[in-house]
Amino acid sequence: MSSFTVPTNLVASELTTTELNGKPPQASFQVKAGLAQMLKGGVIMDVVNVEQARIAEEAGAAAVMALERVPADIRRNGGVSRMSDPKMIKEIKAAVTIPVMAKARIGHFVEAQASILEALGVDYIDESEVLTPADEQHHINKHNFKIPFVCGARNLGEALRRISEGAAMIRTKGEAGTGNIVEAVRHMRTITSQIKRASAMNEDELFTYAKELGAPYDLLKRTAKLGRLPVVNFSAGGIATPADAAMMMQLGCDGVFVGSGIFKSGDPAKRAEAIVQAVTHYNDPEVLARVSEDLGEAMVGINIDSLPETELMAKRGW
Amino acid sequence: MVHTGDSQDNTQQVRVGVLALQGAFLEHVNILSRLPNVIAVLVRRKEHLSTIDALIIPGGESTTIALVAERSGLLNSLKDFVQTKPTWGTCAGLILLANEVHKTKKGGQKVLGGLDIAVNRNQFGSQIDSFEAPLNFANVTTSDTDLFPAVFIRAPIITSINSSDVKVLAKLEHNVGQTDASAVVAVQQGHLLGTAFHPELTDDDRIHRYFVQIVTQILNEKLKHAKT
């Protein structure tokens, strides 16, 4: 993993070229991670058809995630959840000008391959625990792809394992389809506090901590030095209100994914717009109060304690 | 650049705002903070505009930035600002500074305007067609061994130049997909600078220095004007 390059200027005064023994940063990773840098401060919205994609674009989404069913419906309907129909993805690509992402099952490298998502001109692939995993031990080797990947993580070890497999962007998992922010908060706080601990450690301690976290040592060392994840990190899974989104931003994420929270609410267009405003003005209580007004009904939501262990999506990923 | 004015000019601090509505604004701030005599300021409200000498509009999604600017009551103030104050747009920022934009979303998109050019959004296709290319950049690079490492991410290009005041600073130089090597990717029109690529995604701060130089020159001219 000595070839890993932190996206340039993601943080202040990060040494790059010279630190890597004079080797120039890898072109492909810079370009892959670069799109994630462009999405920062933005909202990526789950959409299941052209109409929703257009609502998302008009609301100011920085990208859309094209999928067959939003997580709340996946949860309700059960069964095996797979990659979306390429036809639907094509239609959404044609309907909007913002980047389009699509999900592949964990470990299902053929869903991600050139013949499918890459060839459709999808801009980012989400190797997602929201779909039914295809492999219970291995994730996709994302270095093999020209298209960038985003992956979910609950803790620092998981995030760094995904980055070492080639993910150019991370999102904290939360618990998708619940409309309940509690897991998103837990995962964001866990990662932040683990990074803080790592930053306070000397090298001897970092070796042990890497083993404890199951994280590649070099990436952990880099992360400890940066004081943040070495790629863009969004928050996901349970964001349903502008206040939820602003809270995740204040907790230190770079942007948010909103899945069921928008199109399972009473007035999707208005709520989507409000969440976009909340992510930009996350530190401005005046704006937050204004955009939170009169949004209609939020999605109902689920208490995560009431979900059986087997239905938790965040547990998928190894 | 040699100053002939009083010594105050040499140590003059320049306040450069970075529009922080969406996109890679912190990347610009991180480069600016390495430059001498530059203070970087995040701009999210119209009040912030009165505290800065110049503005950078970063990369991001131009539709998002335009919509958020409008809903934050910032669009008209930004339009006024770019009429007279030094402003640099990178990628999405270039699109927002163009007077004419093609390949926009359905129903079009609002822009600030200022540059007498037409741009094509997302010229090269989807992310898989994003690329890096070393470029000659007028006033910045000096030889073929000293090119600027340009990063193009779902980038626009400048398809036509509609005023003799617009100077071409950089071209693509090699064919990329369907796009000809002669495609213009950086321009300057007086106090406005536009690049289709992302200098903020590299460690090369020469274009940032060039922009600060434009700002300093304009400020000094104003100062001279005020004195005489």
CSV table of C-alpha atoms in Angstrom, one decimal, chain A residues 8-14 16-17 26-28 30-32 34-35 37-42 54 57-62 93-99 118 121-123 146-148 273 276-277 280-282 284 286-287 290, chain B residues 20-28 30-31 33-34 44-45 58-61 63-64 67-69 71-72 91 103-109 121-122 125-132 151-154 198-203:
chain,number,residue,atom,x,y,z
A,8,THR,CA,-4.1,16.6,-3.1
A,9,ASN,CA,-5.1,19.5,-0.8
A,10,LEU,CA,-7.8,17.4,0.9
A,11,VAL,CA,-6.0,18.7,4.0
A,12,ALA,CA,-3.7,21.6,4.5
A,13,SER,CA,0.1,21.2,3.9
A,14,GLU,CA,0.0,17.4,3.3
A,16,THR,CA,2.7,14.3,-1.2
A,17,THR,CA,5.2,13.8,-4.0
A,26,GLN,CA,-0.8,7.8,-9.5
A,27,ALA,CA,-2.7,9.6,-12.2
A,28,SER,CA,-5.7,7.3,-11.9
A,30,GLN,CA,-5.9,11.3,-8.2
A,31,VAL,CA,-8.7,11.5,-10.9
A,32,LYS,CA,-10.9,9.0,-9.0
A,34,GLY,CA,-10.8,14.1,-7.4
A,35,LEU,CA,-14.5,13.6,-8.3
A,37,GLN,CA,-13.5,16.1,-3.7
A,38,MET,CA,-15.9,17.9,-6.1
A,39,LEU,CA,-18.9,16.3,-4.4
A,40,LYS,CA,-17.9,17.7,-1.0
A,41,GLY,CA,-20.4,19.9,0.8
A,42,GLY,CA,-23.1,18.3,-1.3
A,54,ARG,CA,-35.1,15.3,-12.0
A,57,GLU,CA,-31.3,17.7,-9.7
A,58,GLU,CA,-33.6,20.7,-9.3
A,59,ALA,CA,-33.2,20.5,-5.6
A,60,GLY,CA,-29.5,20.9,-6.0
A,61,ALA,CA,-28.2,17.4,-5.4
A,62,ALA,CA,-24.5,17.1,-6.2
A,93,LYS,CA,-28.1,9.1,-17.0
A,94,ALA,CA,-29.9,10.6,-20.0
A,95,ALA,CA,-32.3,12.7,-17.8
A,96,VAL,CA,-29.7,14.6,-15.6
A,97,THR,CA,-26.4,16.3,-16.0
A,98,ILE,CA,-25.1,15.7,-12.5
A,99,PRO,CA,-23.0,12.6,-11.7
A,118,GLU,CA,-18.5,0.8,-16.1
A,121,GLY,CA,-21.1,5.5,-18.0
A,122,VAL,CA,-21.9,5.5,-14.3
A,123,ASP,CA,-19.7,8.0,-12.6
A,146,LYS,CA,-11.0,2.8,-13.9
A,147,ILE,CA,-14.2,3.9,-12.4
A,148,PRO,CA,-14.0,5.1,-8.7
A,273,GLU,CA,-34.0,21.5,-1.2
A,276,VAL,CA,-29.2,20.8,0.4
A,277,GLN,CA,-29.3,24.2,2.0
A,280,THR,CA,-24.1,24.2,2.9
A,281,HIS,CA,-25.1,26.3,5.9
A,282,TYR,CA,-24.6,23.5,8.5
A,284,ASP,CA,-25.7,28.7,10.6
A,286,GLU,CA,-30.6,30.9,11.4
A,287,VAL,CA,-30.6,29.2,8.0
A,290,ARG,CA,-35.7,28.7,8.2
B,20,ALA,CA,-18.0,27.8,0.0
B,21,LEU,CA,-21.4,26.7,-1.1
B,22,GLN,CA,-20.5,23.2,-2.5
B,23,GLY,CA,-17.5,21.6,-4.0
B,24,ALA,CA,-13.7,21.6,-3.4
B,25,PHE,CA,-13.5,25.0,-1.7
B,26,LEU,CA,-11.2,23.8,1.1
B,27,GLU,CA,-8.7,22.6,-1.4
B,28,HIS,CA,-8.3,26.2,-2.7
B,30,ASN,CA,-5.3,24.9,1.6
B,31,ILE,CA,-3.3,26.2,-1.4
B,33,SER,CA,-2.8,29.5,2.9
B,34,ARG,CA,0.6,28.4,1.7
B,44,ARG,CA,-21.2,31.7,2.3
B,45,ARG,CA,-23.3,34.8,2.8
B,58,PRO,CA,-14.2,26.3,-7.0
B,59,GLY,CA,-15.0,23.1,-8.7
B,60,GLY,CA,-18.1,21.2,-7.7
B,61,GLU,CA,-21.4,20.8,-9.4
B,63,THR,CA,-26.0,23.3,-11.0
B,64,THR,CA,-25.8,22.8,-7.3
B,67,LEU,CA,-29.1,26.8,-7.1
B,68,VAL,CA,-27.7,27.1,-3.6
B,69,ALA,CA,-26.4,30.6,-4.4
B,71,ARG,CA,-31.6,30.2,-2.5
B,72,SER,CA,-29.1,31.7,-0.2
B,91,CYS,CA,-14.3,23.9,-13.7
B,103,LYS,CA,-25.3,21.1,-22.3
B,104,THR,CA,-27.0,22.3,-19.2
B,105,LYS,CA,-29.7,20.5,-17.3
B,106,LYS,CA,-33.3,20.6,-18.5
B,107,GLY,CA,-34.6,24.1,-18.2
B,108,GLY,CA,-31.1,25.6,-18.2
B,109,GLN,CA,-29.1,26.9,-15.3
B,121,ARG,CA,-20.5,21.5,-19.7
B,122,ASN,CA,-19.1,18.0,-19.2
B,125,GLY,CA,-18.3,12.3,-20.9
B,126,SER,CA,-18.7,10.6,-17.6
B,127,GLN,CA,-16.1,10.1,-14.9
B,128,ILE,CA,-14.4,7.2,-16.7
B,129,ASP,CA,-13.3,9.8,-19.3
B,130,SER,CA,-11.8,12.2,-16.7
B,131,PHE,CA,-8.0,12.5,-17.2
B,132,GLU,CA,-4.8,14.3,-16.4
B,151,VAL,CA,-6.5,17.5,-13.8
B,152,PHE,CA,-9.8,17.4,-15.7
B,153,ILE,CA,-12.8,15.9,-13.9
B,154,ARG,CA,-16.0,15.8,-15.9
B,198,HIS,CA,-8.4,21.9,-11.2
B,199,PRO,CA,-5.2,23.5,-10.1
B,200,GLU,CA,-6.5,23.0,-6.6
B,201,LEU,CA,-6.1,19.2,-7.0
B,202,THR,CA,-2.3,19.6,-7.5
B,203,ASP,CA,0.6,20.7,-5.5
